[in-house]
mmCIF file with all atom_site columns, N, CA and C in Angstrom:
data_model
loop_
_atom_site.group_PDB
_atom_site.id
_atom_site.type_symbol
_atom_site.label_atom_id
_atom_site.label_alt_id
_atom_site.label_comp_id
_atom_site.label_asym_id
_atom_site.label_entity_id
_atom_site.label_seq_id
_atom_site.pdbx_PDB_ins_code
_atom_site.Cartn_x
_atom_site.Cartn_y
_atom_site.Cartn_z
_atom_site.occupancy
_atom_site.B_iso_or_equiv
_atom_site.pdbx_formal_charge
_atom_site.auth_seq_id
_atom_site.auth_comp_id
_atom_site.auth_asym_id
_atom_site.auth_atom_id
_atom_site.pdbx_PDB_model_num
ATOM 1   N N  . UNK A 1 1  ? -50.674 19.412 171.248 1.00 54.00 ? 958  UNK A N  1
ATOM 2   C CA . UNK A 1 1  ? -49.487 18.621 171.191 1.00 54.00 ? 958  UNK A CA 1
ATOM 3   C C  . UNK A 1 1  ? -49.018 18.381 172.605 1.00 54.00 ? 958  UNK A C  1
ATOM 4   N N  . UNK A 1 2  ? -48.901 17.007 172.842 1.00 60.00 ? 959  UNK A N  1
ATOM 5   C CA . UNK A 1 2  ? -48.177 16.461 174.202 1.00 60.00 ? 959  UNK A CA 1
ATOM 6   C C  . UNK A 1 2  ? -46.833 16.994 174.246 1.00 60.00 ? 959  UNK A C  1
ATOM 7   N N  . UNK A 1 3  ? -46.282 17.466 175.525 1.00 66.00 ? 960  UNK A N  1
ATOM 8   C CA . UNK A 1 3  ? -45.017 17.686 175.886 1.00 66.00 ? 960  UNK A CA 1
ATOM 9   C C  . UNK A 1 3  ? -44.170 16.246 175.925 1.00 66.00 ? 960  UNK A C  1
ATOM 10  N N  . UNK A 1 4  ? -43.030 16.228 175.239 1.00 67.00 ? 961  UNK A N  1
ATOM 11  C CA . UNK A 1 4  ? -42.416 15.228 175.242 1.00 67.00 ? 961  UNK A CA 1
ATOM 12  C C  . UNK A 1 4  ? -41.288 15.126 176.465 1.00 67.00 ? 961  UNK A C  1
ATOM 13  N N  . UNK A 1 5  ? -41.448 14.134 177.147 1.00 68.00 ? 962  UNK A N  1
ATOM 14  C CA . UNK A 1 5  ? -40.496 13.832 178.279 1.00 68.00 ? 962  UNK A CA 1
ATOM 15  C C  . UNK A 1 5  ? -39.639 12.750 178.384 1.00 68.00 ? 962  UNK A C  1
ATOM 16  N N  . UNK A 1 6  ? -38.311 13.260 178.272 1.00 71.00 ? 963  UNK A N  1
ATOM 17  C CA . UNK A 1 6  ? -37.222 12.204 178.202 1.00 71.00 ? 963  UNK A CA 1
ATOM 18  C C  . UNK A 1 6  ? -36.935 11.616 179.479 1.00 71.00 ? 963  UNK A C  1
ATOM 19  N N  . UNK A 1 7  ? -36.888 10.445 179.613 1.00 80.00 ? 964  UNK A N  1
ATOM 20  C CA . UNK A 1 7  ? -36.355 9.904  180.830 1.00 80.00 ? 964  UNK A CA 1
ATOM 21  C C  . UNK A 1 7  ? -35.127 9.124  180.708 1.00 80.00 ? 964  UNK A C  1
ATOM 22  N N  . UNK A 1 8  ? -33.921 9.308  181.360 1.00 82.00 ? 965  UNK A N  1
ATOM 23  C CA . UNK A 1 8  ? -32.755 8.421  181.263 1.00 82.00 ? 965  UNK A CA 1
ATOM 24  C C  . UNK A 1 8  ? -32.853 7.293  182.065 1.00 82.00 ? 965  UNK A C  1
ATOM 25  N N  . UNK A 1 9  ? -32.259 6.054  181.618 1.00 92.00 ? 966  UNK A N  1
ATOM 26  C CA . UNK A 1 9  ? -32.433 4.693  182.227 1.00 92.00 ? 966  UNK A CA 1
ATOM 27  C C  . UNK A 1 9  ? -31.632 4.955  183.376 1.00 92.00 ? 966  UNK A C  1
ATOM 28  N N  . UNK A 1 10 ? -32.021 4.343  184.522 1.00 96.00 ? 967  UNK A N  1
ATOM 29  C CA . UNK A 1 10 ? -31.295 4.298  185.674 1.00 96.00 ? 967  UNK A CA 1
ATOM 30  C C  . UNK A 1 10 ? -30.563 2.731  186.063 1.00 96.00 ? 967  UNK A C  1
ATOM 31  N N  . UNK A 1 11 ? -29.475 2.850  186.550 1.00 97.00 ? 968  UNK A N  1
ATOM 32  C CA . UNK A 1 11 ? -28.755 1.597  186.638 1.00 97.00 ? 968  UNK A CA 1
ATOM 33  C C  . UNK A 1 11 ? -28.332 1.602  188.247 1.00 97.00 ? 968  UNK A C  1
ATOM 34  N N  . UNK A 1 12 ? -28.114 0.071  188.470 1.00 97.00 ? 969  UNK A N  1
ATOM 35  C CA . UNK A 1 12 ? -27.705 -0.236 189.885 1.00 97.00 ? 969  UNK A CA 1
ATOM 36  C C  . UNK A 1 12 ? -26.111 0.172  190.209 1.00 97.00 ? 969  UNK A C  1
ATOM 37  N N  . UNK A 1 13 ? -25.864 -0.077 191.335 1.00 97.00 ? 970  UNK A N  1
ATOM 38  C CA . UNK A 1 13 ? -24.229 0.289  191.547 1.00 97.00 ? 970  UNK A CA 1
ATOM 39  C C  . UNK A 1 13 ? -23.612 -0.989 190.861 1.00 97.00 ? 970  UNK A C  1
ATOM 40  N N  . UNK A 1 14 ? -23.855 -2.109 191.043 1.00 96.00 ? 971  UNK A N  1
ATOM 41  C CA . UNK A 1 14 ? -23.219 -3.301 190.335 1.00 96.00 ? 971  UNK A CA 1
ATOM 42  C C  . UNK A 1 14 ? -23.317 -3.126 188.717 1.00 96.00 ? 971  UNK A C  1
ATOM 43  N N  . UNK A 1 15 ? -24.264 -2.620 188.124 1.00 97.00 ? 972  UNK A N  1
ATOM 44  C CA . UNK A 1 15 ? -24.437 -2.681 186.713 1.00 97.00 ? 972  UNK A CA 1
ATOM 45  C C  . UNK A 1 15 ? -23.471 -1.607 186.255 1.00 97.00 ? 972  UNK A C  1
ATOM 46  N N  . UNK A 1 16 ? -23.306 -0.512 187.066 1.00 97.00 ? 973  UNK A N  1
ATOM 47  C CA . UNK A 1 16 ? -22.169 0.666  186.688 1.00 97.00 ? 973  UNK A CA 1
ATOM 48  C C  . UNK A 1 16 ? -20.840 0.317  186.868 1.00 97.00 ? 973  UNK A C  1
ATOM 49  N N  . UNK A 1 17 ? -20.619 -0.420 188.052 1.00 95.00 ? 974  UNK A N  1
ATOM 50  C CA . UNK A 1 17 ? -19.354 -0.927 188.299 1.00 95.00 ? 974  UNK A CA 1
ATOM 51  C C  . UNK A 1 17 ? -18.832 -2.058 187.274 1.00 95.00 ? 974  UNK A C  1
ATOM 52  N N  . UNK A 1 18 ? -19.592 -2.737 186.777 1.00 95.00 ? 975  UNK A N  1
ATOM 53  C CA . UNK A 1 18 ? -19.324 -3.653 185.681 1.00 95.00 ? 975  UNK A CA 1
ATOM 54  C C  . UNK A 1 18 ? -19.354 -3.196 184.233 1.00 95.00 ? 975  UNK A C  1
ATOM 55  N N  . UNK A 1 19 ? -19.789 -1.919 184.149 1.00 95.00 ? 976  UNK A N  1
ATOM 56  C CA . UNK A 1 19 ? -19.896 -1.560 182.745 1.00 95.00 ? 976  UNK A CA 1
ATOM 57  C C  . UNK A 1 19 ? -18.477 -1.129 182.054 1.00 95.00 ? 976  UNK A C  1
ATOM 58  N N  . UNK A 1 20 ? -18.590 -1.113 180.924 1.00 95.00 ? 977  UNK A N  1
ATOM 59  C CA . UNK A 1 20 ? -17.174 -0.622 180.242 1.00 95.00 ? 977  UNK A CA 1
ATOM 60  C C  . UNK A 1 20 ? -17.197 0.753  180.182 1.00 95.00 ? 977  UNK A C  1
ATOM 61  N N  . UNK A 1 21 ? -18.136 1.718  180.373 1.00 94.00 ? 978  UNK A N  1
ATOM 62  C CA . UNK A 1 21 ? -18.137 3.050  180.273 1.00 94.00 ? 978  UNK A CA 1
ATOM 63  C C  . UNK A 1 21 ? -17.233 3.516  181.576 1.00 94.00 ? 978  UNK A C  1
ATOM 64  N N  . UNK A 1 22 ? -17.585 2.805  182.824 1.00 96.00 ? 979  UNK A N  1
ATOM 65  C CA . UNK A 1 22 ? -16.906 3.368  184.099 1.00 96.00 ? 979  UNK A CA 1
ATOM 66  C C  . UNK A 1 22 ? -15.728 2.249  184.566 1.00 96.00 ? 979  UNK A C  1
ATOM 67  N N  . UNK A 1 23 ? -15.243 1.647  183.659 1.00 94.00 ? 980  UNK A N  1
ATOM 68  C CA . UNK A 1 23 ? -14.402 0.354  184.291 1.00 94.00 ? 980  UNK A CA 1
ATOM 69  C C  . UNK A 1 23 ? -13.174 0.890  184.665 1.00 94.00 ? 980  UNK A C  1
ATOM 70  N N  . UNK A 1 24 ? -12.620 2.169  184.548 1.00 96.00 ? 981  UNK A N  1
ATOM 71  C CA . UNK A 1 24 ? -11.403 2.576  185.137 1.00 96.00 ? 981  UNK A CA 1
ATOM 72  C C  . UNK A 1 24 ? -11.841 3.444  186.532 1.00 96.00 ? 981  UNK A C  1
ATOM 73  N N  . UNK A 1 25 ? -13.094 3.462  186.763 1.00 97.00 ? 982  UNK A N  1
ATOM 74  C CA . UNK A 1 25 ? -13.621 4.172  187.904 1.00 97.00 ? 982  UNK A CA 1
ATOM 75  C C  . UNK A 1 25 ? -14.375 3.291  188.891 1.00 97.00 ? 982  UNK A C  1
ATOM 76  N N  . UNK A 1 26 ? -14.205 2.045  188.851 1.00 95.00 ? 983  UNK A N  1
ATOM 77  C CA . UNK A 1 26 ? -14.912 1.102  189.734 1.00 95.00 ? 983  UNK A CA 1
ATOM 78  C C  . UNK A 1 26 ? -14.891 1.519  191.011 1.00 95.00 ? 983  UNK A C  1
ATOM 79  N N  . UNK A 1 27 ? -13.494 1.739  191.465 1.00 96.00 ? 984  UNK A N  1
ATOM 80  C CA . UNK A 1 27 ? -13.432 1.931  193.073 1.00 96.00 ? 984  UNK A CA 1
ATOM 81  C C  . UNK A 1 27 ? -14.130 3.285  193.369 1.00 96.00 ? 984  UNK A C  1
ATOM 82  N N  . UNK A 1 28 ? -14.228 4.329  192.551 1.00 97.00 ? 985  UNK A N  1
ATOM 83  C CA . UNK A 1 28 ? -14.783 5.541  192.775 1.00 97.00 ? 985  UNK A CA 1
ATOM 84  C C  . UNK A 1 28 ? -16.522 5.283  192.785 1.00 97.00 ? 985  UNK A C  1
ATOM 85  N N  . UNK A 1 29 ? -16.683 4.390  192.069 1.00 97.00 ? 986  UNK A N  1
ATOM 86  C CA . UNK A 1 29 ? -18.250 4.244  191.997 1.00 97.00 ? 986  UNK A CA 1
ATOM 87  C C  . UNK A 1 29 ? -18.568 3.380  193.140 1.00 97.00 ? 986  UNK A C  1
ATOM 88  N N  . UNK A 1 30 ? -17.781 2.629  193.717 1.00 96.00 ? 987  UNK A N  1
ATOM 89  C CA . UNK A 1 30 ? -18.161 1.847  195.225 1.00 96.00 ? 987  UNK A CA 1
ATOM 90  C C  . UNK A 1 30 ? -18.333 3.105  196.135 1.00 96.00 ? 987  UNK A C  1
ATOM 91  N N  . UNK A 1 31 ? -17.554 4.227  196.107 1.00 96.00 ? 988  UNK A N  1
ATOM 92  C CA . UNK A 1 31 ? -17.569 5.197  197.127 1.00 96.00 ? 988  UNK A CA 1
ATOM 93  C C  . UNK A 1 31 ? -18.554 6.044  196.988 1.00 96.00 ? 988  UNK A C  1
ATOM 94  N N  . UNK A 1 32 ? -18.903 6.528  195.632 1.00 97.00 ? 989  UNK A N  1
ATOM 95  C CA . UNK A 1 32 ? -20.103 7.802  195.465 1.00 97.00 ? 989  UNK A CA 1
ATOM 96  C C  . UNK A 1 32 ? -21.440 7.269  195.628 1.00 97.00 ? 989  UNK A C  1
ATOM 97  N N  . UNK A 1 33 ? -21.703 5.671  195.393 1.00 97.00 ? 990  UNK A N  1
ATOM 98  C CA . UNK A 1 33 ? -22.944 5.317  195.372 1.00 97.00 ? 990  UNK A CA 1
ATOM 99  C C  . UNK A 1 33 ? -23.268 4.489  196.446 1.00 97.00 ? 990  UNK A C  1
ATOM 100 N N  . UNK A 1 34 ? -24.663 4.448  197.041 1.00 96.00 ? 991  UNK A N  1
ATOM 101 C CA . UNK A 1 34 ? -24.983 3.607  198.125 1.00 96.00 ? 991  UNK A CA 1
ATOM 102 C C  . UNK A 1 34 ? -25.316 2.264  197.430 1.00 96.00 ? 991  UNK A C  1
ATOM 103 N N  . UNK A 1 35 ? -25.060 1.146  198.291 1.00 95.00 ? 992  UNK A N  1
ATOM 104 C CA . UNK A 1 35 ? -25.338 -0.108 197.853 1.00 95.00 ? 992  UNK A CA 1
ATOM 105 C C  . UNK A 1 35 ? -26.914 -0.406 196.829 1.00 95.00 ? 992  UNK A C  1
ATOM 106 N N  . UNK A 1 36 ? -27.837 0.327  197.591 1.00 96.00 ? 993  UNK A N  1
ATOM 107 C CA . UNK A 1 36 ? -29.203 -0.034 197.014 1.00 96.00 ? 993  UNK A CA 1
ATOM 108 C C  . UNK A 1 36 ? -29.796 1.139  196.053 1.00 96.00 ? 993  UNK A C  1
ATOM 109 N N  . UNK A 1 37 ? -28.647 2.084  195.591 1.00 97.00 ? 994  UNK A N  1
ATOM 110 C CA . UNK A 1 37 ? -28.987 3.215  195.056 1.00 97.00 ? 994  UNK A CA 1
ATOM 111 C C  . UNK A 1 37 ? -28.976 2.821  193.467 1.00 97.00 ? 994  UNK A C  1
ATOM 112 N N  . UNK A 1 38 ? -30.011 3.754  192.821 1.00 97.00 ? 995  UNK A N  1
ATOM 113 C CA . UNK A 1 38 ? -29.957 3.348  191.248 1.00 97.00 ? 995  UNK A CA 1
ATOM 114 C C  . UNK A 1 38 ? -30.023 5.073  190.762 1.00 97.00 ? 995  UNK A C  1
ATOM 115 N N  . UNK A 1 39 ? -28.930 5.212  189.912 1.00 97.00 ? 996  UNK A N  1
ATOM 116 C CA . UNK A 1 39 ? -28.823 6.547  189.310 1.00 97.00 ? 996  UNK A CA 1
ATOM 117 C C  . UNK A 1 39 ? -28.562 6.294  187.682 1.00 97.00 ? 996  UNK A C  1
ATOM 118 N N  . UNK A 1 40 ? -28.691 7.459  187.179 1.00 96.00 ? 997  UNK A N  1
ATOM 119 C CA . UNK A 1 40 ? -28.242 7.719  185.623 1.00 96.00 ? 997  UNK A CA 1
ATOM 120 C C  . UNK A 1 40 ? -26.786 7.645  185.333 1.00 96.00 ? 997  UNK A C  1
ATOM 121 N N  . UNK A 1 41 ? -26.542 7.391  184.271 1.00 96.00 ? 998  UNK A N  1
ATOM 122 C CA . UNK A 1 41 ? -24.954 7.287  183.967 1.00 96.00 ? 998  UNK A CA 1
ATOM 123 C C  . UNK A 1 41 ? -24.428 9.094  183.980 1.00 96.00 ? 998  UNK A C  1
ATOM 124 N N  . UNK A 1 42 ? -25.277 9.826  183.527 1.00 95.00 ? 999  UNK A N  1
ATOM 125 C CA . UNK A 1 42 ? -24.885 11.252 183.621 1.00 95.00 ? 999  UNK A CA 1
ATOM 126 C C  . UNK A 1 42 ? -24.905 11.809 185.308 1.00 95.00 ? 999  UNK A C  1
ATOM 127 N N  . UNK A 1 43 ? -25.705 11.251 186.139 1.00 97.00 ? 1000 UNK A N  1
ATOM 128 C CA . UNK A 1 43 ? -25.495 11.433 187.482 1.00 97.00 ? 1000 UNK A CA 1
ATOM 129 C C  . UNK A 1 43 ? -24.355 11.153 188.105 1.00 97.00 ? 1000 UNK A C  1
ATOM 130 N N  . UNK A 1 44 ? -23.841 9.865  187.694 1.00 97.00 ? 1001 UNK A N  1
ATOM 131 C CA . UNK A 1 44 ? -22.661 9.057  188.147 1.00 97.00 ? 1001 UNK A CA 1
ATOM 132 C C  . UNK A 1 44 ? -21.419 9.840  187.620 1.00 97.00 ? 1001 UNK A C  1
ATOM 133 N N  . UNK A 1 45 ? -21.520 10.250 186.341 1.00 97.00 ? 1002 UNK A N  1
ATOM 134 C CA . UNK A 1 45 ? -20.378 10.945 185.773 1.00 97.00 ? 1002 UNK A CA 1
ATOM 135 C C  . UNK A 1 45 ? -20.196 12.442 186.636 1.00 97.00 ? 1002 UNK A C  1
ATOM 136 N N  . UNK A 1 46 ? -21.166 13.122 186.953 1.00 97.00 ? 1003 UNK A N  1
ATOM 137 C CA . UNK A 1 46 ? -21.264 14.240 187.700 1.00 97.00 ? 1003 UNK A CA 1
ATOM 138 C C  . UNK A 1 46 ? -20.395 13.873 189.247 1.00 97.00 ? 1003 UNK A C  1
ATOM 139 N N  . UNK A 1 47 ? -20.841 12.741 189.854 1.00 97.00 ? 1004 UNK A N  1
ATOM 140 C CA . UNK A 1 47 ? -20.349 12.364 191.159 1.00 97.00 ? 1004 UNK A CA 1
ATOM 141 C C  . UNK A 1 47 ? -18.924 12.110 190.919 1.00 97.00 ? 1004 UNK A C  1
ATOM 142 N N  . UNK A 1 48 ? -18.420 11.504 189.938 1.00 97.00 ? 1005 UNK A N  1
ATOM 143 C CA . UNK A 1 48 ? -17.014 10.998 189.665 1.00 97.00 ? 1005 UNK A CA 1
ATOM 144 C C  . UNK A 1 48 ? -16.083 12.249 189.367 1.00 97.00 ? 1005 UNK A C  1
ATOM 145 N N  . UNK A 1 49 ? -16.821 13.249 188.652 1.00 97.00 ? 1006 UNK A N  1
ATOM 146 C CA . UNK A 1 49 ? -15.908 14.512 188.429 1.00 97.00 ? 1006 UNK A CA 1
ATOM 147 C C  . UNK A 1 49 ? -15.771 15.351 189.777 1.00 97.00 ? 1006 UNK A C  1
ATOM 148 N N  . UNK A 1 50 ? -16.984 15.387 190.315 1.00 97.00 ? 1007 UNK A N  1
ATOM 149 C CA . UNK A 1 50 ? -16.703 16.056 191.893 1.00 97.00 ? 1007 UNK A CA 1
ATOM 150 C C  . UNK A 1 50 ? -15.651 15.367 192.829 1.00 97.00 ? 1007 UNK A C  1
ATOM 151 N N  . UNK A 1 51 ? -15.881 14.066 192.521 1.00 97.00 ? 1008 UNK A N  1
ATOM 152 C CA . UNK A 1 51 ? -14.875 13.248 193.575 1.00 97.00 ? 1008 UNK A CA 1
ATOM 153 C C  . UNK A 1 51 ? -13.487 13.412 193.156 1.00 97.00 ? 1008 UNK A C  1
ATOM 154 N N  . UNK A 1 52 ? -13.225 13.661 192.006 1.00 96.00 ? 1009 UNK A N  1
ATOM 155 C CA . UNK A 1 52 ? -11.799 13.704 191.442 1.00 96.00 ? 1009 UNK A CA 1
ATOM 156 C C  . UNK A 1 52 ? -11.205 15.222 191.537 1.00 96.00 ? 1009 UNK A C  1
ATOM 157 N N  . UNK A 1 53 ? -12.130 16.115 191.849 1.00 96.00 ? 1010 UNK A N  1
ATOM 158 C CA . UNK A 1 53 ? -11.700 17.338 191.834 1.00 96.00 ? 1010 UNK A CA 1
ATOM 159 C C  . UNK A 1 53 ? -11.525 17.817 193.383 1.00 96.00 ? 1010 UNK A C  1
ATOM 160 N N  . UNK A 1 54 ? -11.944 16.868 194.257 1.00 93.00 ? 1011 UNK A N  1
ATOM 161 C CA . UNK A 1 54 ? -11.710 17.089 195.835 1.00 93.00 ? 1011 UNK A CA 1
ATOM 162 C C  . UNK A 1 54 ? -10.219 17.387 196.167 1.00 93.00 ? 1011 UNK A C  1
ATOM 163 N N  . UNK A 1 55 ? -9.875  18.219 197.291 1.00 92.00 ? 1012 UNK A N  1
ATOM 164 C CA . UNK A 1 55 ? -8.607  18.416 197.702 1.00 92.00 ? 1012 UNK A CA 1
ATOM 165 C C  . UNK A 1 55 ? -8.346  17.017 198.352 1.00 92.00 ? 1012 UNK A C  1
ATOM 166 N N  . UNK A 1 56 ? -7.166  16.691 198.187 1.00 86.00 ? 1013 UNK A N  1
ATOM 167 C CA . UNK A 1 56 ? -6.564  15.736 199.035 1.00 86.00 ? 1013 UNK A CA 1
ATOM 168 C C  . UNK A 1 56 ? -5.846  16.278 200.472 1.00 86.00 ? 1013 UNK A C  1
ATOM 169 N N  . UNK A 1 57 ? -6.363  15.792 201.478 1.00 86.00 ? 1014 UNK A N  1
ATOM 170 C CA . UNK A 1 57 ? -5.773  16.249 202.735 1.00 86.00 ? 1014 UNK A CA 1
ATOM 171 C C  . UNK A 1 57 ? -4.752  15.187 203.242 1.00 86.00 ? 1014 UNK A C  1
#
């Protein structure tokens, strides 16, 4: 039996910025992603959570 590998779909910065899922985090998406980077929604959510937990200086 072959091992099943699940791959998450990756999205560009523009796609994620314009998605309804991250609509209220547009500005944060701009900060936590490079312009040419492609990541999964779950990875972006981790980055947003980390960003929001940072201490304000």
